[in-house]
Amino acid sequence: MTSQVPCYTIINSPDLDVPNEMQLKQDLEKGDTNVKIETLKKVIKLLLNGERYPGLIMTIIRFVLPVQNHTIKKLLLIFWEIVPKTSADGKLLQEMILVCDAYRKDLQHPNEFLRGSTLRFLCKLKEPELLEPLMPAIRACLDHRHSYVRRNAVLAIFTIYKNFDWLVPDGPELIANFLDTQQDMSCKRNAFLMLLHADQERALNYLASCIDQVHTFGDILQLVIVELIYKVCHANPAERSRFIRCIYNLLNSSSNAVRYESAGTLITLSLAPTAIKAAASCYIELVVKESDNNVKLIVLDRLVAMKEHEGMEKVMQDLVMDVLRVLAAPDIEVRRKTLALALDLVYSRNIGEMVLVLKKEVAKTHNVEHEDTGKYRQLLVRTLHTCSIKFPDVAANVIPVLVDFLSDTNELAAADVLVFIREAIQKFPALRALIIEHLIEAFPQIKSSKIHRAAVWILGEYVEGPQILEVIAVIQQTLGEVPMVEAEQRRLAGDQTEEQQQQQQSQGASEGGATGSGSGSASTKVTSDGTYATQSAYSLAPVAKAEKRPPLRQYLMDGDFFIGAALSVTLTKLALRYAELEAEARAQNRLTTQVMLIMSSILHLGKSGFPAKPITNDDTDRIFVCLRTLSERTPEAVSVFTLFCREALGKMLDAQADEDQRVLKEKQRAAAKVQPDDPVSFGQLSNGRDNQLGENVFESSLNQALAGTKNAQMSDISSPNNKLNKVTQLTGFSDPVYAEAYVNVNQYDIVLDVLIVNQTNDTLQNCTLELATLGDLKLVERPHPVVLAPHDFCNIKANVKVSSTENGIIFGNIVYDTALNTNVVVLNTIHIDIMDYIIPASCTDTEFRQMWQDFEWENKVTVNTSFTDLHEYLRHLLKSTNMKCLTPEKALSGQCGFMAANMYAKSIFGENALANLSIEKPVDDPDSKVTGHIRIRAKSQGMALSLGDKISSSQKQSVQAA
């Protein structure tokens, strides 16, 4: 609204005790300078909080305005900015004439600070009656010796010309002459800025006269020149050739801000390959040299936006190696975004160079202790994985590097390596021998049972020929002496086991017999006087050391018998495959009995009581199945072990590939969506997707012109994003004051646009909107009181800050004065919807499980709905919670009477929300309702509770609708 007074100064203050007006007057009249300063501060805070002190204005003019203290002068500028300057009938107060005279004197003051600060204050005045007498003094300040005064005088003339051009009709000409004579860069910048907005023709003439010297200007002036070129070239495309060389020159500016803006302007003016390459190179240079991580992320977003443009992507493909220079940054988010961008740009010609760079990055992460090193190693593994699947030619170079990760203490990186190896060994049969060889070498160095378990499965599934015996030997080496129970008994009794004997023999061989026998307990010595003495040694019992066992044995002793079951399956596969290859029955039986001995030994150990936890029934059954398969060799069981496992893996990988392709097609389809009535800018043949790189002024103005001619569809009005659906009624239609609010959520801010209607025949004085909040919401400022004529209306805006993802409540009332008394209308509460902060997101199954394990707050919601179809209920839940279903579509297809799905979402504050849906319904009763429950997990209690409340309320609405 044009009549609304803008608020320039917001000073946050706690709740103040409202003092007596007489006390304030006395302090302002008779107090010393310090007392006057404190009192003036108090008055300013009270005025901002909505208090009114019309009687203080004359006191301040008489006793405070003449004081020459600089602090008081600054506080008075704020006071005159916020104090009401008009009476109830809208006329200027008589006292303001005295204030105007005081500021005319300040504009002629010899102190340049007073002059400059007064000129800045005049920029905020909206009363032409106050400004008119000051114009000669403002003009005179343009010739002041100090640049601080001159640049503020230009700003004052600019704002006065913009608001009341009749006060300074020759403003552009005056400033153009001023610009020609100036040397100070800040004065030139302000003057050029005024010409840019007030008279573009004069600005262009000035730029044309000094276009060759632009690179010598200061950065603040260069930024305004870039803005002018952008506006002029979009308004008049014929001017591009005139100014594009200037933009190229500014790409080499010493200021990073100028280079950033110049690169953005360049790609909106020209799509020539040289322009795209120059802009992208400039962005990359900025990311590499700028130290602030936020700046790095912003510039990387610009590069990603350029990559999305079809015409720019091919040019940027040659810059992949430059993009990878950004990996020198220590921040994990910057590295993640850089690797994703490089992966999208890389192609067959430079994939080899990219893999070399990534291998060097892997080498750099070894022996580096940093909190993000593990995550970075995991990122590198996934990037190399994607490179190898995308370009199979480099897989042979990547595999040796990645296999080194298996012995890493970071389990996440090692798990990702095995996921890659599993996919590569299935998709690239030519590389199987190489992968198996490296995997056998790395097997004894693996430190995690989870990694050993997966490695054992891969070896059992894909080893063939003579490598079978090699794998069994490696497994026996990492398992230790068999039978295990007897070995543990000997270890407990203090006897030497086979492993200890082998260690001693190897130590003895390395020492080469240099040490003698240590069994003698006494030795004869000769003392200094020539006599003999006997020295005796008492041997103490050896201190029990922590026993070091082979890795697989240690897992079993810790009670992890799941790896024992996985080991049994692998040994069974190896024995069956060996039997197919080896014709001699004796060799077959020897290997089979060897394998069966290991399995029975694991069973015996699990029941013996030595391990920390006994073997579970599931693992026992699995090992018995393996033993029975080896002894009976039934064709059905043998085919399960030898064929079906690999087929199942192939189907799973194919399903993953299909899902990835589907997601990619959806993205491309969304990117290429063009409405039939979209306007086409024939100058560039663009389709509106350039807006993320810079606003196309022609197209946006055409859109605005056409917006009024389109018929509003019912679907547009009923959509949840429509503004009308976010209006909350605050009072009843029969209340004397009717109010309704439009709630606009903009990330961390909530703007309440409240419409207030006076439904009475009286004038409402001091009509004030008073608000309070519950939850993590904070009211930024108190709305100003308004005067409402009979049946008049007005809009009041209030800003609320949000700090976390929780359901918040805003409540309050409207207070107004009539001729007789003060009245209060209580408002309906406004519920801030958590869905405005939540966006769908995706993560891997491993990350989901890890977060599910780490998050401590869980909220279990029982399903209570009228839906009779499981899939319909899932779709309804996803729509009402803004979550994304992580379970693939193929896993959910079909009707079997039950469904389990994982869902994930993120808030704009970076909080994660997980949900697990478990529902069922009888298959034989089609009319029965869906039953089950939803478990929600989050790091904060508020997130878990708010999401649960949202699900419950959406279920109630669906039941009521039914």
Short mmCIF file of N, CA, C and O in Angstrom, two decimals, residues 809-908:
data_model
loop_
_atom_site.label_atom_id
_atom_site.label_comp_id
_atom_site.label_asym_id
_atom_site.label_seq_id
_atom_site.Cartn_x
_atom_site.Cartn_y
_atom_site.Cartn_z
N ILE A 809 1.88 -21.98 16.76
CA ILE A 809 0.56 -21.36 16.87
C ILE A 809 0.75 -19.86 17.07
O ILE A 809 1.58 -19.43 17.88
N ILE A 810 0.00 -19.06 16.31
CA ILE A 810 -0.01 -17.60 16.48
C ILE A 810 -1.42 -17.23 16.94
O ILE A 810 -2.41 -17.63 16.34
N PHE A 811 -1.49 -16.47 18.03
CA PHE A 811 -2.79 -16.03 18.55
C PHE A 811 -2.70 -14.57 18.95
O PHE A 811 -1.62 -13.98 18.96
N GLY A 812 -3.85 -13.96 19.26
CA GLY A 812 -3.81 -12.55 19.66
C GLY A 812 -5.18 -11.94 19.63
O GLY A 812 -6.21 -12.62 19.65
N ASN A 813 -5.22 -10.59 19.54
CA ASN A 813 -6.50 -9.88 19.50
C ASN A 813 -6.33 -8.53 18.82
O ASN A 813 -5.20 -8.10 18.55
N ILE A 814 -7.44 -7.89 18.51
CA ILE A 814 -7.44 -6.54 17.95
C ILE A 814 -8.02 -5.60 18.99
O ILE A 814 -9.12 -5.82 19.51
N VAL A 815 -7.25 -4.54 19.31
CA VAL A 815 -7.68 -3.54 20.30
C VAL A 815 -7.93 -2.24 19.55
O VAL A 815 -7.11 -1.84 18.71
N TYR A 816 -9.04 -1.58 19.86
CA TYR A 816 -9.32 -0.29 19.21
C TYR A 816 -10.08 0.61 20.17
O TYR A 816 -10.73 0.15 21.12
N ASP A 817 -9.96 1.92 19.93
CA ASP A 817 -10.64 2.93 20.76
C ASP A 817 -11.79 3.54 19.96
O ASP A 817 -11.63 3.86 18.77
N THR A 818 -12.94 3.72 20.63
CA THR A 818 -14.05 4.49 20.05
C THR A 818 -14.20 5.75 20.88
O THR A 818 -13.41 6.01 21.80
N ALA A 819 -15.21 6.53 20.56
CA ALA A 819 -15.42 7.78 21.31
C ALA A 819 -15.74 7.51 22.77
O ALA A 819 -15.48 8.35 23.64
N LEU A 820 -16.28 6.32 23.08
CA LEU A 820 -16.72 6.04 24.44
C LEU A 820 -15.72 5.19 25.23
O LEU A 820 -15.41 5.49 26.38
N ASN A 821 -15.21 4.12 24.65
CA ASN A 821 -14.36 3.20 25.43
C ASN A 821 -13.39 2.43 24.53
O ASN A 821 -13.38 2.62 23.32
N THR A 822 -12.59 1.56 25.18
CA THR A 822 -11.64 0.70 24.46
C THR A 822 -12.23 -0.71 24.33
O THR A 822 -12.77 -1.25 25.31
N ASN A 823 -12.14 -1.29 23.15
CA ASN A 823 -12.74 -2.61 22.90
C ASN A 823 -11.67 -3.59 22.44
O ASN A 823 -10.65 -3.21 21.87
N VAL A 824 -11.95 -4.87 22.70
CA VAL A 824 -11.03 -5.95 22.32
C VAL A 824 -11.81 -7.02 21.56
O VAL A 824 -12.89 -7.43 22.00
N VAL A 825 -11.26 -7.46 20.42
CA VAL A 825 -11.83 -8.59 19.67
C VAL A 825 -10.78 -9.70 19.66
O VAL A 825 -9.66 -9.50 19.17
N VAL A 826 -11.12 -10.85 20.24
CA VAL A 826 -10.19 -11.98 20.30
C VAL A 826 -10.15 -12.68 18.94
O VAL A 826 -11.19 -12.93 18.34
N LEU A 827 -8.93 -12.99 18.49
CA LEU A 827 -8.76 -13.60 17.17
C LEU A 827 -8.70 -15.13 17.26
O LEU A 827 -8.27 -15.69 18.27
N ASN A 828 -9.11 -15.75 16.19
CA ASN A 828 -8.95 -17.20 16.05
C ASN A 828 -7.45 -17.53 15.92
O ASN A 828 -6.68 -16.73 15.41
N THR A 829 -7.04 -18.70 16.41
CA THR A 829 -5.61 -19.05 16.35
C THR A 829 -5.21 -19.44 14.92
O THR A 829 -6.00 -20.01 14.17
N ILE A 830 -3.95 -19.12 14.57
CA ILE A 830 -3.40 -19.50 13.25
C ILE A 830 -2.42 -20.63 13.49
O ILE A 830 -1.45 -20.47 14.25
N HIS A 831 -2.65 -21.77 12.89
CA HIS A 831 -1.74 -22.91 13.02
C HIS A 831 -0.77 -22.91 11.85
O HIS A 831 -1.19 -22.96 10.69
N ILE A 832 0.52 -22.86 12.16
CA ILE A 832 1.55 -22.89 11.11
C ILE A 832 1.81 -24.35 10.76
O ILE A 832 2.17 -25.16 11.61
N ASP A 833 1.60 -24.66 9.49
CA ASP A 833 1.67 -26.06 9.04
C ASP A 833 3.12 -26.50 8.84
O ASP A 833 3.90 -25.82 8.17
N ILE A 834 3.47 -27.63 9.43
CA ILE A 834 4.83 -28.18 9.31
C ILE A 834 5.18 -28.50 7.85
O ILE A 834 6.34 -28.52 7.46
N MET A 835 4.13 -28.73 7.02
CA MET A 835 4.39 -29.12 5.62
C MET A 835 5.05 -28.01 4.81
O MET A 835 5.64 -28.26 3.76
N ASP A 836 4.96 -26.78 5.29
CA ASP A 836 5.60 -25.67 4.58
C ASP A 836 7.12 -25.74 4.69
O ASP A 836 7.82 -25.06 3.95
N TYR A 837 7.63 -26.50 5.67
CA TYR A 837 9.09 -26.58 5.85
C TYR A 837 9.67 -27.88 5.34
O TYR A 837 10.88 -28.03 5.26
N ILE A 838 8.80 -28.89 5.06
CA ILE A 838 9.31 -30.23 4.72
C ILE A 838 9.33 -30.42 3.21
O ILE A 838 8.37 -30.08 2.53
N ILE A 839 10.44 -30.96 2.71
CA ILE A 839 10.56 -31.25 1.27
C ILE A 839 10.97 -32.71 1.10
O ILE A 839 11.73 -33.24 1.92
N PRO A 840 10.48 -33.39 0.07
CA PRO A 840 10.88 -34.79 -0.14
C PRO A 840 12.38 -34.87 -0.43
O PRO A 840 12.96 -33.98 -1.04
N ALA A 841 13.01 -35.95 0.04
CA ALA A 841 14.45 -36.15 -0.20
C ALA A 841 14.70 -37.64 -0.35
O ALA A 841 13.83 -38.47 -0.06
N SER A 842 15.89 -37.99 -0.81
CA SER A 842 16.21 -39.40 -0.98
C SER A 842 17.56 -39.70 -0.35
O SER A 842 18.41 -38.81 -0.21
N CYS A 843 17.75 -40.95 0.07
CA CYS A 843 19.03 -41.41 0.62
C CYS A 843 19.15 -42.90 0.33
O CYS A 843 18.17 -43.55 -0.05
N THR A 844 20.32 -43.44 0.53
CA THR A 844 20.53 -44.87 0.29
C THR A 844 19.96 -45.68 1.45
O THR A 844 19.72 -45.15 2.54
N ASP A 845 19.78 -46.99 1.21
CA ASP A 845 19.27 -47.86 2.27
C ASP A 845 20.20 -47.89 3.47
O ASP A 845 19.76 -47.91 4.63
N THR A 846 21.50 -47.86 3.20
CA THR A 846 22.49 -47.89 4.30
C THR A 846 22.37 -46.65 5.16
O THR A 846 22.36 -46.73 6.40
N GLU A 847 22.25 -45.48 4.51
CA GLU A 847 22.12 -44.23 5.27
C GLU A 847 20.81 -44.22 6.06
O GLU A 847 20.77 -43.74 7.20
N PHE A 848 19.74 -44.76 5.44
CA PHE A 848 18.45 -44.80 6.13
C PHE A 848 18.56 -45.64 7.40
O PHE A 848 18.12 -45.24 8.49
N ARG A 849 19.18 -46.82 7.27
CA ARG A 849 19.31 -47.71 8.43
C ARG A 849 20.18 -47.08 9.52
O ARG A 849 19.90 -47.20 10.71
N GLN A 850 21.24 -46.39 9.08
CA GLN A 850 22.13 -45.76 10.06
C GLN A 850 21.40 -44.65 10.82
O GLN A 850 21.51 -44.55 12.05
N MET A 851 20.64 -43.83 10.08
CA MET A 851 19.88 -42.76 10.75
C MET A 851 18.79 -43.35 11.65
O MET A 851 18.54 -42.84 12.74
N TRP A 852 18.15 -44.41 11.19
CA TRP A 852 17.10 -45.06 12.00
C TRP A 852 17.69 -45.55 13.33
O TRP A 852 17.04 -45.48 14.37
N GLN A 853 18.92 -46.01 13.26
CA GLN A 853 19.59 -46.50 14.47
C GLN A 853 20.01 -45.35 15.38
O GLN A 853 19.93 -45.44 16.61
N ASP A 854 20.43 -44.22 14.77
CA ASP A 854 20.97 -43.10 15.56
C ASP A 854 19.88 -42.24 16.19
O ASP A 854 20.06 -41.72 17.29
N PHE A 855 18.75 -42.06 15.49
CA PHE A 855 17.73 -41.12 15.98
C PHE A 855 17.01 -41.70 17.19
O PHE A 855 16.58 -42.85 17.18
N GLU A 856 16.89 -40.87 18.22
CA GLU A 856 16.37 -41.38 19.50
C GLU A 856 14.87 -41.15 19.70
O GLU A 856 14.24 -41.80 20.52
N TRP A 857 14.27 -40.21 18.96
CA TRP A 857 12.85 -39.92 19.16
C TRP A 857 12.01 -40.71 18.17
O TRP A 857 12.20 -40.60 16.97
N GLU A 858 11.07 -41.49 18.72
CA GLU A 858 10.18 -42.27 17.86
C GLU A 858 8.74 -41.99 18.23
O GLU A 858 8.39 -41.87 19.42
N ASN A 859 7.89 -41.86 17.21
CA ASN A 859 6.46 -41.62 17.41
C ASN A 859 5.70 -42.67 16.60
O ASN A 859 5.87 -42.75 15.39
N LYS A 860 4.90 -43.47 17.29
CA LYS A 860 4.16 -44.55 16.62
C LYS A 860 2.70 -44.12 16.45
O LYS A 860 2.02 -43.81 17.43
N VAL A 861 2.24 -44.09 15.21
CA VAL A 861 0.87 -43.66 14.91
C VAL A 861 0.10 -44.86 14.36
O VAL A 861 0.55 -45.52 13.42
N THR A 862 -1.03 -45.13 14.95
CA THR A 862 -1.87 -46.24 14.49
C THR A 862 -2.69 -45.81 13.30
O THR A 862 -3.24 -44.70 13.27
N VAL A 863 -2.79 -46.67 12.30
CA VAL A 863 -3.54 -46.35 11.08
C VAL A 863 -5.04 -46.46 11.39
O VAL A 863 -5.52 -47.50 11.84
N ASN A 864 -5.76 -45.36 11.14
CA ASN A 864 -7.21 -45.35 11.33
C ASN A 864 -7.79 -44.63 10.13
O ASN A 864 -7.83 -43.40 10.08
N THR A 865 -8.24 -45.37 9.14
CA THR A 865 -8.62 -44.74 7.87
C THR A 865 -9.78 -45.47 7.24
O THR A 865 -10.11 -46.60 7.61
N SER A 866 -10.39 -44.81 6.25
CA SER A 866 -11.49 -45.43 5.51
C SER A 866 -11.00 -46.06 4.21
O SER A 866 -11.80 -46.63 3.46
N PHE A 867 -9.70 -45.95 3.91
CA PHE A 867 -9.16 -46.53 2.67
C PHE A 867 -9.22 -48.06 2.72
O PHE A 867 -8.98 -48.66 3.77
N THR A 868 -9.53 -48.64 1.57
CA THR A 868 -9.58 -50.10 1.49
C THR A 868 -8.48 -50.67 0.61
O THR A 868 -8.37 -51.87 0.45
N ASP A 869 -7.68 -49.78 0.01
CA ASP A 869 -6.59 -50.23 -0.86
C ASP A 869 -5.25 -49.78 -0.28
O ASP A 869 -5.09 -48.61 0.08
N LEU A 870 -4.30 -50.72 -0.20
CA LEU A 870 -3.01 -50.41 0.42
C LEU A 870 -2.26 -49.33 -0.36
O LEU A 870 -1.67 -48.42 0.22
N HIS A 871 -2.26 -49.43 -1.69
CA HIS A 871 -1.51 -48.48 -2.52
C HIS A 871 -2.12 -47.08 -2.46
O HIS A 871 -1.41 -46.08 -2.44
N GLU A 872 -3.46 -47.02 -2.41
CA GLU A 872 -4.12 -45.72 -2.30
C GLU A 872 -3.76 -45.04 -0.98
O GLU A 872 -3.53 -43.83 -0.94
N TYR A 873 -3.72 -45.84 0.09
CA TYR A 873 -3.37 -45.26 1.39
C TYR A 873 -1.94 -44.72 1.37
O TYR A 873 -1.66 -43.63 1.90
N LEU A 874 -1.02 -45.46 0.75
CA LEU A 874 0.37 -45.00 0.66
C LEU A 874 0.45 -43.69 -0.11
O LEU A 874 1.15 -42.75 0.30
N ARG A 875 -0.27 -43.59 -1.23
CA ARG A 875 -0.25 -42.35 -2.03
C ARG A 875 -0.81 -41.18 -1.22
O ARG A 875 -0.29 -40.07 -1.25
N HIS A 876 -1.90 -41.45 -0.47
CA HIS A 876 -2.49 -40.41 0.37
C HIS A 876 -1.50 -39.95 1.44
O HIS A 876 -1.36 -38.74 1.70
N LEU A 877 -0.79 -40.88 2.02
CA LEU A 877 0.18 -40.55 3.08
C LEU A 877 1.34 -39.72 2.52
O LEU A 877 1.76 -38.73 3.13
N LEU A 878 1.85 -40.10 1.36
CA LEU A 878 2.96 -39.35 0.75
C LEU A 878 2.53 -37.93 0.40
O LEU A 878 3.29 -36.98 0.56
N LYS A 879 1.28 -37.80 -0.07
CA LYS A 879 0.79 -36.47 -0.45
C LYS A 879 0.59 -35.57 0.77
O LYS A 879 0.91 -34.38 0.75
N SER A 880 0.10 -36.15 1.86
CA SER A 880 -0.21 -35.33 3.04
C SER A 880 1.01 -35.04 3.89
O SER A 880 0.98 -34.12 4.71
N THR A 881 2.10 -35.81 3.75
CA THR A 881 3.29 -35.58 4.58
C THR A 881 4.48 -35.01 3.81
O THR A 881 5.51 -34.73 4.40
N ASN A 882 4.37 -34.87 2.48
CA ASN A 882 5.48 -34.36 1.66
C ASN A 882 6.72 -35.26 1.73
O ASN A 882 7.83 -34.80 1.48
N MET A 883 6.54 -36.52 2.06
CA MET A 883 7.69 -37.44 2.14
C MET A 883 7.85 -38.18 0.81
O MET A 883 6.94 -38.21 -0.01
N LYS A 884 9.03 -38.77 0.65
CA LYS A 884 9.31 -39.55 -0.56
C LYS A 884 9.43 -41.01 -0.18
O LYS A 884 10.07 -41.35 0.82
N CYS A 885 8.81 -41.89 -0.97
CA CYS A 885 8.89 -43.33 -0.71
C CYS A 885 10.21 -43.86 -1.27
O CYS A 885 10.48 -43.73 -2.47
N LEU A 886 11.03 -44.45 -0.40
CA LEU A 886 12.33 -44.97 -0.81
C LEU A 886 12.23 -46.40 -1.35
O LEU A 886 13.12 -46.86 -2.04
N THR A 887 11.17 -47.09 -0.98
CA THR A 887 10.99 -48.48 -1.45
C THR A 887 10.64 -48.46 -2.93
O THR A 887 9.71 -47.74 -3.33
N PRO A 888 11.36 -49.21 -3.78
CA PRO A 888 11.10 -49.16 -5.23
C PRO A 888 9.67 -49.57 -5.57
O PRO A 888 9.04 -50.35 -4.85
N GLU A 889 9.19 -49.03 -6.69
CA GLU A 889 7.82 -49.31 -7.14
C GLU A 889 7.60 -50.81 -7.37
O GLU A 889 6.55 -51.35 -7.05
N LYS A 890 8.62 -51.49 -7.89
CA LYS A 890 8.46 -52.92 -8.19
C LYS A 890 8.30 -53.74 -6.91
O LYS A 890 7.64 -54.78 -6.89
N ALA A 891 8.95 -53.30 -5.84
CA ALA A 891 8.83 -54.03 -4.57
C ALA A 891 7.45 -53.87 -3.96
O ALA A 891 7.02 -54.69 -3.15
N LEU A 892 6.72 -52.80 -4.36
CA LEU A 892 5.40 -52.54 -3.78
C LEU A 892 4.28 -53.05 -4.67
O LEU A 892 3.12 -53.06 -4.27
N SER A 893 4.61 -53.43 -5.91
CA SER A 893 3.56 -53.81 -6.86
C SER A 893 2.92 -55.15 -6.47
O SER A 893 3.53 -55.97 -5.78
N GLY A 894 1.70 -55.33 -6.93
CA GLY A 894 0.98 -56.58 -6.62
C GLY A 894 0.15 -56.46 -5.36
O GLY A 894 0.29 -55.51 -4.59
N GLN A 895 -0.73 -57.44 -5.15
CA GLN A 895 -1.59 -57.45 -3.97
C GLN A 895 -1.31 -58.72 -3.19
O GLN A 895 -1.52 -59.82 -3.68
N CYS A 896 -0.80 -58.56 -1.96
CA CYS A 896 -0.53 -59.75 -1.14
C CYS A 896 -1.10 -59.62 0.26
O CYS A 896 -0.81 -60.44 1.13
N GLY A 897 -1.86 -58.55 0.52
CA GLY A 897 -2.49 -58.42 1.82
C GLY A 897 -1.68 -57.63 2.83
O GLY A 897 -2.21 -57.28 3.89
N PHE A 898 -0.42 -57.33 2.56
CA PHE A 898 0.36 -56.48 3.49
C PHE A 898 1.35 -55.64 2.69
O PHE A 898 1.66 -55.95 1.54
N MET A 899 1.84 -54.58 3.32
CA MET A 899 2.80 -53.68 2.66
C MET A 899 3.72 -53.07 3.70
O MET A 899 3.28 -52.70 4.80
N ALA A 900 5.01 -52.98 3.37
CA ALA A 900 5.99 -52.29 4.21
C ALA A 900 6.78 -51.34 3.32
O ALA A 900 7.24 -51.74 2.25
N ALA A 901 6.90 -50.07 3.73
CA ALA A 901 7.60 -49.08 2.90
C ALA A 901 8.34 -48.11 3.80
O ALA A 901 7.88 -47.79 4.91
N ASN A 902 9.50 -47.66 3.33
CA ASN A 902 10.28 -46.64 4.03
C ASN A 902 10.08 -45.30 3.35
O ASN A 902 10.06 -45.21 2.12
N MET A 903 9.95 -44.24 4.16
CA MET A 903 9.76 -42.88 3.63
C MET A 903 10.77 -41.93 4.28
O MET A 903 11.19 -42.15 5.42
N TYR A 904 11.12 -40.88 3.52
CA TYR A 904 12.17 -39.97 3.99
C TYR A 904 11.86 -38.56 3.51
O TYR A 904 11.36 -38.36 2.41
N ALA A 905 12.16 -37.59 4.37
CA ALA A 905 12.01 -36.18 4.00
C ALA A 905 13.01 -35.36 4.79
O ALA A 905 13.54 -35.80 5.82
N LYS A 906 13.25 -34.15 4.30
CA LYS A 906 14.18 -33.23 4.97
C LYS A 906 13.47 -31.91 5.19
O LYS A 906 12.61 -31.52 4.39
N SER A 907 13.83 -31.20 6.26
CA SER A 907 13.28 -29.87 6.46
C SER A 907 14.24 -28.83 5.90
O SER A 907 15.42 -29.13 5.66
N ILE A 908 13.76 -27.60 5.71
CA ILE A 908 14.63 -26.55 5.18
C ILE A 908 15.69 -26.16 6.20
O ILE A 908 16.65 -25.47 5.87
#
